[in-house]
XYZ file of C-alpha atoms in Angstrom:
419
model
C -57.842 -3.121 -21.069
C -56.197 -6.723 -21.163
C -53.405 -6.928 -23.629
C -53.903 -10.801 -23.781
C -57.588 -10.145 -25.540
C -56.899 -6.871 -27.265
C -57.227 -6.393 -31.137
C -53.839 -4.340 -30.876
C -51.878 -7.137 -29.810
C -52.001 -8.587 -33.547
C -50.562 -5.312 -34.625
C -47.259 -5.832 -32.095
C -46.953 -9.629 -33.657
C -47.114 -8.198 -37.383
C -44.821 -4.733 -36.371
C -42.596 -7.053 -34.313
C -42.162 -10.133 -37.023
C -41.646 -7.381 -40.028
C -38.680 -6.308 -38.346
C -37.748 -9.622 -37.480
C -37.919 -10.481 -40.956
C -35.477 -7.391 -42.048
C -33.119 -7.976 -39.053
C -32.656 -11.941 -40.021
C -31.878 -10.890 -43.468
C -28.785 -8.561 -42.154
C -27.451 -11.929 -40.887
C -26.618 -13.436 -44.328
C -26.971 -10.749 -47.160
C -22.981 -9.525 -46.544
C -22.347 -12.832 -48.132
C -23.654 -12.278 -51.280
C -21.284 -9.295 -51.982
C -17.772 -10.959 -50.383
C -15.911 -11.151 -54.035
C -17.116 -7.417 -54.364
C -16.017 -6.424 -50.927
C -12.490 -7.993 -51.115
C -11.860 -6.535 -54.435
C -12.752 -3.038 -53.397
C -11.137 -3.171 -50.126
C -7.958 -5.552 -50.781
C -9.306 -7.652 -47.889
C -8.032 -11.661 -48.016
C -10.505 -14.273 -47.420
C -9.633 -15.046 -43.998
C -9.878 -11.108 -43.183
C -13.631 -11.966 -44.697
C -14.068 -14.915 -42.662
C -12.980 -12.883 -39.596
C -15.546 -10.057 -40.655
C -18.351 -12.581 -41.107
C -17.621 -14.548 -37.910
C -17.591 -11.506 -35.676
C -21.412 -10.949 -35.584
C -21.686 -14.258 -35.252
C -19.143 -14.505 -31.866
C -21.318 -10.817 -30.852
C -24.793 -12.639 -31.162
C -24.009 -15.555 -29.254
C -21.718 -13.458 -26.066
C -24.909 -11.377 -25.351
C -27.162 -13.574 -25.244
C -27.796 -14.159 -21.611
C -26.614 -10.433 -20.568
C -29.535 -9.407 -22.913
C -32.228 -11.896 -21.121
C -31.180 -10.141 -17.850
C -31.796 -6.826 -19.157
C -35.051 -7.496 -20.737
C -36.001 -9.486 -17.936
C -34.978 -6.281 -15.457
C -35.650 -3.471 -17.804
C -38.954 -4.751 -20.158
C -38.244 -5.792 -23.712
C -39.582 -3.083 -25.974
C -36.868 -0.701 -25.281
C -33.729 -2.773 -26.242
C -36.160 -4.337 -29.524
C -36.316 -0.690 -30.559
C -32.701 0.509 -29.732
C -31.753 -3.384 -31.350
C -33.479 -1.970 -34.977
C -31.703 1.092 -34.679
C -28.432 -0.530 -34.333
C -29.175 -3.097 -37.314
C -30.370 0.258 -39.202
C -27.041 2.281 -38.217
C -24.322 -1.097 -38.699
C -25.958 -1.545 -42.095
C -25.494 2.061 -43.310
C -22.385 2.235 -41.515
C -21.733 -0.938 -43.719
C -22.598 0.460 -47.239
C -20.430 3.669 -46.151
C -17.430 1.671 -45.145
C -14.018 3.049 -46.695
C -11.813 0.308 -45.031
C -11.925 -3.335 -43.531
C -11.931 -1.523 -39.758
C -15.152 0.301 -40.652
C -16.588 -2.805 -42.332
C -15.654 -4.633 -38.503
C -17.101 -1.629 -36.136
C -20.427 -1.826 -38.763
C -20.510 -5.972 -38.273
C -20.167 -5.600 -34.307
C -22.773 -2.893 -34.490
C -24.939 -5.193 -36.356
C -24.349 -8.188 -34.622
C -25.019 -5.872 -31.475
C -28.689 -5.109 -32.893
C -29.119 -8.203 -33.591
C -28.761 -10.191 -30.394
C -31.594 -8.429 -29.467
C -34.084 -9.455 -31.338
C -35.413 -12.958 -30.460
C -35.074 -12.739 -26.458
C -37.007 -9.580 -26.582
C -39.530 -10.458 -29.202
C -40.233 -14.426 -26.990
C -41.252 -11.988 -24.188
C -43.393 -9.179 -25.785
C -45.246 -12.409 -27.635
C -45.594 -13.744 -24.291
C -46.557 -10.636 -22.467
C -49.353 -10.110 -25.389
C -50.497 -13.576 -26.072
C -51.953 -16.311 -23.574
C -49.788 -19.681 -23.361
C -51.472 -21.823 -25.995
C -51.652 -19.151 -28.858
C -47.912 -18.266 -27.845
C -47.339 -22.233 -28.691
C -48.677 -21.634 -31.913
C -47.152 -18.248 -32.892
C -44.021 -18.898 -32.039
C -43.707 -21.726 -34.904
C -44.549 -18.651 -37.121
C -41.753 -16.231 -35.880
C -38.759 -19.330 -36.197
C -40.568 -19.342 -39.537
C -40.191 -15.216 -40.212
C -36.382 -15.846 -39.671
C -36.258 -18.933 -42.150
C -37.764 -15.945 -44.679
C -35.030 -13.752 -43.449
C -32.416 -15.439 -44.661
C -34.496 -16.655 -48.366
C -34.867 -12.781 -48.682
C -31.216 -12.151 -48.219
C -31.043 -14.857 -51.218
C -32.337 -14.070 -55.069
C -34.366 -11.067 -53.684
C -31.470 -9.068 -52.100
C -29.116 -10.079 -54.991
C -31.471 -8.659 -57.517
C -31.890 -5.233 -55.130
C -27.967 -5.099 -55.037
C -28.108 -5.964 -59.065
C -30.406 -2.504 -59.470
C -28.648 -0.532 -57.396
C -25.241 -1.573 -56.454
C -23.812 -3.206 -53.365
C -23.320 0.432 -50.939
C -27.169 1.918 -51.924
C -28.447 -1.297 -51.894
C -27.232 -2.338 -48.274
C -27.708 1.617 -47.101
C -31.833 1.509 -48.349
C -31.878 -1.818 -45.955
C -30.496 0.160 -43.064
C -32.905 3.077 -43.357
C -35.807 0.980 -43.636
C -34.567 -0.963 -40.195
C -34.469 2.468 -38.751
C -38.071 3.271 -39.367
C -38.535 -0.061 -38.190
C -37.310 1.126 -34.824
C -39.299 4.385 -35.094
C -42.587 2.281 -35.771
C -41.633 -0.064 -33.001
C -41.464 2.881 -30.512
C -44.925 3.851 -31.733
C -46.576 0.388 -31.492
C -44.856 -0.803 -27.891
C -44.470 2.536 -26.179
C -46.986 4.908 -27.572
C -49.629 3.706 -28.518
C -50.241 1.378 -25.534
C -49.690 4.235 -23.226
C -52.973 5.976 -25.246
C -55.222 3.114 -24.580
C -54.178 2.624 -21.390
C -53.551 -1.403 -21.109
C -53.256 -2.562 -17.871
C -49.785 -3.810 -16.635
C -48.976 -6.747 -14.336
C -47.063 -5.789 -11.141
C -45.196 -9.217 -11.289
C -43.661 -8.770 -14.521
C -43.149 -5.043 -14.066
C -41.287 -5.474 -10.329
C -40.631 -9.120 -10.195
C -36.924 -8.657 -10.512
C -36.610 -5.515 -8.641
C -37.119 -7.459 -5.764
C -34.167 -10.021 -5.783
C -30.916 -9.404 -6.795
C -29.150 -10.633 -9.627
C -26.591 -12.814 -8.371
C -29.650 -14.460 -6.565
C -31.521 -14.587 -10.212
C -28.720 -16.018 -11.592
C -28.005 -18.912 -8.743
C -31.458 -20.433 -9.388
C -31.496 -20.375 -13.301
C -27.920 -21.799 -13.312
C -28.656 -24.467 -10.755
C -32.240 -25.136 -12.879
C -32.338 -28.581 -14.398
C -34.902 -27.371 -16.710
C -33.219 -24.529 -17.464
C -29.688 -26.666 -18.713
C -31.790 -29.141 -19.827
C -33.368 -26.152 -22.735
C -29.927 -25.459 -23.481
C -28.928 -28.897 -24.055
C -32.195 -28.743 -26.068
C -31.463 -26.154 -28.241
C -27.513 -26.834 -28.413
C -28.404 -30.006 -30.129
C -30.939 -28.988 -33.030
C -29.554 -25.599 -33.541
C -25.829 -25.969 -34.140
C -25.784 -28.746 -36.364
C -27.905 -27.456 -38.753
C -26.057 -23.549 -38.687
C -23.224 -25.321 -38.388
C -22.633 -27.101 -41.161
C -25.415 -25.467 -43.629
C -23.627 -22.013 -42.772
C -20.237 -23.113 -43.376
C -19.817 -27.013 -45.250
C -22.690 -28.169 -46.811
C -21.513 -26.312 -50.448
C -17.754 -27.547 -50.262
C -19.324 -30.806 -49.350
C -21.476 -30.942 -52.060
C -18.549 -29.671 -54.778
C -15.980 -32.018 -53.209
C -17.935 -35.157 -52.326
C -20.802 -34.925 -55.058
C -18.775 -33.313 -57.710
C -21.398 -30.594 -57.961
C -21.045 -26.894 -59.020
C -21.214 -24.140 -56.642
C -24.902 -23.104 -57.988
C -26.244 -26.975 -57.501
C -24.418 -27.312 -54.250
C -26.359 -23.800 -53.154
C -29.489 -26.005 -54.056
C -28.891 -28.051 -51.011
C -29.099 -24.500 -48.543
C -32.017 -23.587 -50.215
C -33.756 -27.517 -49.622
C -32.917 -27.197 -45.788
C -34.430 -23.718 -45.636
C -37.656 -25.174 -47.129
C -37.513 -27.402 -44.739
C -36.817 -25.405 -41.936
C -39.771 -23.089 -43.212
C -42.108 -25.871 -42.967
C -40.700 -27.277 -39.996
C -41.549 -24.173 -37.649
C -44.970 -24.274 -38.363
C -46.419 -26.936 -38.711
C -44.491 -28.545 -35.230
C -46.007 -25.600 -33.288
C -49.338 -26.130 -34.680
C -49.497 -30.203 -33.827
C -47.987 -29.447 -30.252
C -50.924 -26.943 -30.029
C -53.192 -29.699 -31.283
C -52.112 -32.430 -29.293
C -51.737 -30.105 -25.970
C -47.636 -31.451 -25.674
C -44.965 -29.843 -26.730
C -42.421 -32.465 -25.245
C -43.498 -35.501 -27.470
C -43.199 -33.977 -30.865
C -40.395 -32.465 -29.629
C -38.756 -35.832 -29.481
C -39.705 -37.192 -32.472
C -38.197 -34.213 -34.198
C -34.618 -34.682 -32.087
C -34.548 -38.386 -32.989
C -35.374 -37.438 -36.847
C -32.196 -35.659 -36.610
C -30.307 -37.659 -34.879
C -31.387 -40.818 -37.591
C -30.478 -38.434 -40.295
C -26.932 -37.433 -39.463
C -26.303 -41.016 -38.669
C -27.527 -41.648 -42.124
C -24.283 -39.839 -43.730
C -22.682 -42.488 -41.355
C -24.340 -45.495 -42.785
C -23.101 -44.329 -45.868
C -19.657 -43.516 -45.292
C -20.487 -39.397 -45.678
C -22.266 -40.474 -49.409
C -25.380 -41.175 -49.224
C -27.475 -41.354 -52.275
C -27.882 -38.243 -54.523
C -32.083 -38.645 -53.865
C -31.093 -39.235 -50.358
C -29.259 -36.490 -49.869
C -32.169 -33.957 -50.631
C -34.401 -35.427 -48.012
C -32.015 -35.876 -45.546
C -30.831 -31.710 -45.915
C -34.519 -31.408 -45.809
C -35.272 -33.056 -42.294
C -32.429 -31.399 -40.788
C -34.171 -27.975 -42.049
C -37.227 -29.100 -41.045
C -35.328 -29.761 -37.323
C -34.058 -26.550 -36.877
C -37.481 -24.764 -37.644
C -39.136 -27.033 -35.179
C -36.464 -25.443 -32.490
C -38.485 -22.669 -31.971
C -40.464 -25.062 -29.657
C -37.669 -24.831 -27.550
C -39.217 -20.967 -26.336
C -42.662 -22.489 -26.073
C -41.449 -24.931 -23.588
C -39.524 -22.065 -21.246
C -43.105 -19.320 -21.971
C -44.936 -22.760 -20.390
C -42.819 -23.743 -17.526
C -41.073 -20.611 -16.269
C -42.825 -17.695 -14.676
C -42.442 -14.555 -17.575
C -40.536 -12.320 -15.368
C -37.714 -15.150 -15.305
C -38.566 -15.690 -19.455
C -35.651 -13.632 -20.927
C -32.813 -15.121 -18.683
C -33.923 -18.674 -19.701
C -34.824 -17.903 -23.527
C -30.932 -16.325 -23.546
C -29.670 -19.339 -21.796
C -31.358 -21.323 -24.124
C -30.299 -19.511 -26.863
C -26.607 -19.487 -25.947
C -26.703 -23.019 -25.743
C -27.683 -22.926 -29.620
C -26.160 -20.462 -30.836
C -22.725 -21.997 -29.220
C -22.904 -24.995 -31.053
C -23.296 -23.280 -33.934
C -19.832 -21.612 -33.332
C -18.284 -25.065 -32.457
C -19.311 -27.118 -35.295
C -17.795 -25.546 -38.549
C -14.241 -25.367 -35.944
C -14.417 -28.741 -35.322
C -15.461 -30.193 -38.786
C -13.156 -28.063 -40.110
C -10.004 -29.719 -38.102
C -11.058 -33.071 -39.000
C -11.051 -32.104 -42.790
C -7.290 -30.587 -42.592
C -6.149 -33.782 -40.610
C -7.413 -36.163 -43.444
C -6.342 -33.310 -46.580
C -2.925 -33.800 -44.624
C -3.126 -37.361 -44.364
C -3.553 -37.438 -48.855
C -6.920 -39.031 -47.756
C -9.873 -39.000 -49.834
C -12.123 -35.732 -49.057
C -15.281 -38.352 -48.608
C -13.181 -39.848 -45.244
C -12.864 -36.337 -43.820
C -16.607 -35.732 -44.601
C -17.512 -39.478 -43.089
C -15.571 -38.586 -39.981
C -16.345 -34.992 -39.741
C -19.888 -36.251 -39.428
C -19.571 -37.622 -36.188
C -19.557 -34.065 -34.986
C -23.233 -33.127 -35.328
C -24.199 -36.774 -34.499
C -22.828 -35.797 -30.994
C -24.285 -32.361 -30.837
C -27.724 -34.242 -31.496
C -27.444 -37.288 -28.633
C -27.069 -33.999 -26.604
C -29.933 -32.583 -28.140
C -32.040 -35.454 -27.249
C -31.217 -35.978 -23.938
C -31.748 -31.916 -23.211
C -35.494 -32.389 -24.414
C -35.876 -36.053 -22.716
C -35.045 -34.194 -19.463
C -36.963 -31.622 -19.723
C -40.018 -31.227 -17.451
C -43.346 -30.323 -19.231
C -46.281 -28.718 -17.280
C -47.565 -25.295 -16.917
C -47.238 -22.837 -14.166
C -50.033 -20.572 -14.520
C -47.834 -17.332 -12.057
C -47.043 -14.933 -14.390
C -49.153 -16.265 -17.608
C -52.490 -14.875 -16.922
């Protein structure tokens, strides 16, 4: 039996985006327990910082290590093992006694975690044909948008009920049986109804050696050209949301901490629009590359907009432009649709963790940077607006990257490796 017209295959999308969903929200939830965590471990902030930055620095390192593994090995076994790690780092979390504990749980975490969206890009692309991968795929960036809102008010009020340790322990048993129904729905249960396999994507790399692999990607155009891509619309927005955009609205806008979260949760409502419903016109219109653009040069035009205003634009303004940039990053998971229509599947993982890297590094670079230019000006007795209205240059860069990566990229599909 095909997988690409089976019933079943809807059952890996829903079994693969539930634990999606879980693992995303593992990402963010620590920080809704920090004041708890350095009052019952005598931790300092930047010890916290350290301990939230670490998963992040984990993620981004295995990347590309984890496309050649999936690529070699198949992608349901390190999806499975990645849920049990998640699982374990989270208990291991809500069991911690010191601050090293709490750092072996985070890399164990961050471990799981940097498996998930390289492996789930290929078993979507092993189970679904091109165009309804172009579609779906808007729908998983979307999944990890609800990752993070359920590691908002939802998680709060589960660690409200039952305290921070059982709270973040019941998360990490549930990822486990994630990874146990996982192993059922990808290994099992395809082996009882007997799907048929293709020898390209099971042998494809067996045949050439790494170091050759790894020659053509790296020499790809297309392939720098996605990370460019994805280094652009990625960063900025995780960047700066994950790390700025409250102090900036308390020290710019004079806003409280809970109106300044407001602007977080406007970009995520953006982003969980954005994935969507760019997926679903580049399905329509049979391009991914053209709204693609449009979407880079939105952001672009809207972090030049905090330019044009000197870092203050107006309070109304302000909303919409937090929601574009959201609405940006969900339309990156286009990026994935271009490399499942241009690359051949066995060479899928490599590229997607390329890709990703590219994003995901950015990401890392921003807050840094931003953060440098904002202790040059609080040195210089500036105003805070300056260091903001300066500081902004940095993701207008990151997105002139951005949209030369997707201007250069070459659209067309190669049918080896698709059917």
């Amino acid at each position: 039996m095909d997988k690409q017209n089976s019933r079943f295959r809807w059952s890996v999308f829903t079994s693969v985006l539930f634990t999606y969903l879980l693992m995303a929200s593992q990402r963010t939830a620590p920080g809704l327990i920090t004041d708890q965590v350095m009052r019952d471990f005598s931790v300092t902030a930047s010890t916290i910082g350290l301990l939230t930055s670490i998963q992040f620095f984990v993620y981004t390192g295995l990347q590309i290590p984890m496309g050649i593994l999936a690529d070699r090995y198949g992608p349901n076994f390190f999806l499975i093992i990645g849920a049990f790690l998640t699982g374990a780092g989270t208990i291991i979390y809500s069991l911690g006694t010191n601050e090293f504990v709490l750092f072996i749980a985070r890399i164990l975490t961050g471990t799981g975690d940097a498996t998930i969206w390289v492996n789930m890009v290929l078993i979507l692309g092993q189970w679904f044909k091109v165009k309804e991968f172009v579609r779906l795929i808007g729908i998983a960036g979307m999944t990890g948008s609800l990752g993070f809102l359920l590691a908002t008010v939802p998680f709060s009020a589960w660690i409200q009920l039952l305290g921070w340790r059982a709270a973040f322990f019941s998360a990490g048993i549930l990822l486990c049986l994630c990874g146990i129904l996982l192993y059922y729905v990808l290994i099992q249960k395809p082996k009882q109804i007997h799907f048929s396999e293709s020898a390209t994507v099971k042998d494809g790399l067996k045949r050439e050696k790494m170091s050759v692999l790894l020659r053509r990607i790296f020499s790809s155009r297309q392939a720098w050209a996605l990370f460019f891509c994805h280094f652009g619309v990625v960063g900025a927005y995780v960047g700066f949301i994950g790390s700025w955009a409250v102090p900036y609205g308390m020290g710019v806008y004079g806003m409280t901490r809970s109106a300044a979260s407001q602007l977080i949760m406007v970009g995520l409502i953006g982003a969980l629009i954005g994935a969507p419903l760019t997926s679903w016109i580049s399905s329509r219109l049979g391009t991914i590359k053209r709204p693609y653009i449009v979407v880079h040069l939105t952001i672009l035009l809207s972090w030049c907009t905090f330019l044009l205003f000197k870092g203050m634009p107006p309070f109304l303004m302000l909303y919409l432009l937090f929601f574009l940039i959201g609405f940006g990053y969900g339309a990156s998971a286009l990026t994935f649709a271009v490399v499942r229509q241009t690359f051949p599947i066995e060479e899928a993982g490599v590229v997607s963790g390329v890709a990703n890297t590219g994003g995901f590094l950015s990401a890392v670079l921003l807050p840094s940077i931003m953060g440098m230019v904002l202790d040059h000006f609080q040195h210089a007795s500036s105003s805070i607006s300056n260091g903001y209205y300066y500081g902004f240059i940095t993701p207008v860069i990151f997105s002139i990257i951005g949209l030369i990566g997707i201007m250069s990229i070459k659209e067309g599909s190669r049918e080896k490796g698709y059917s």
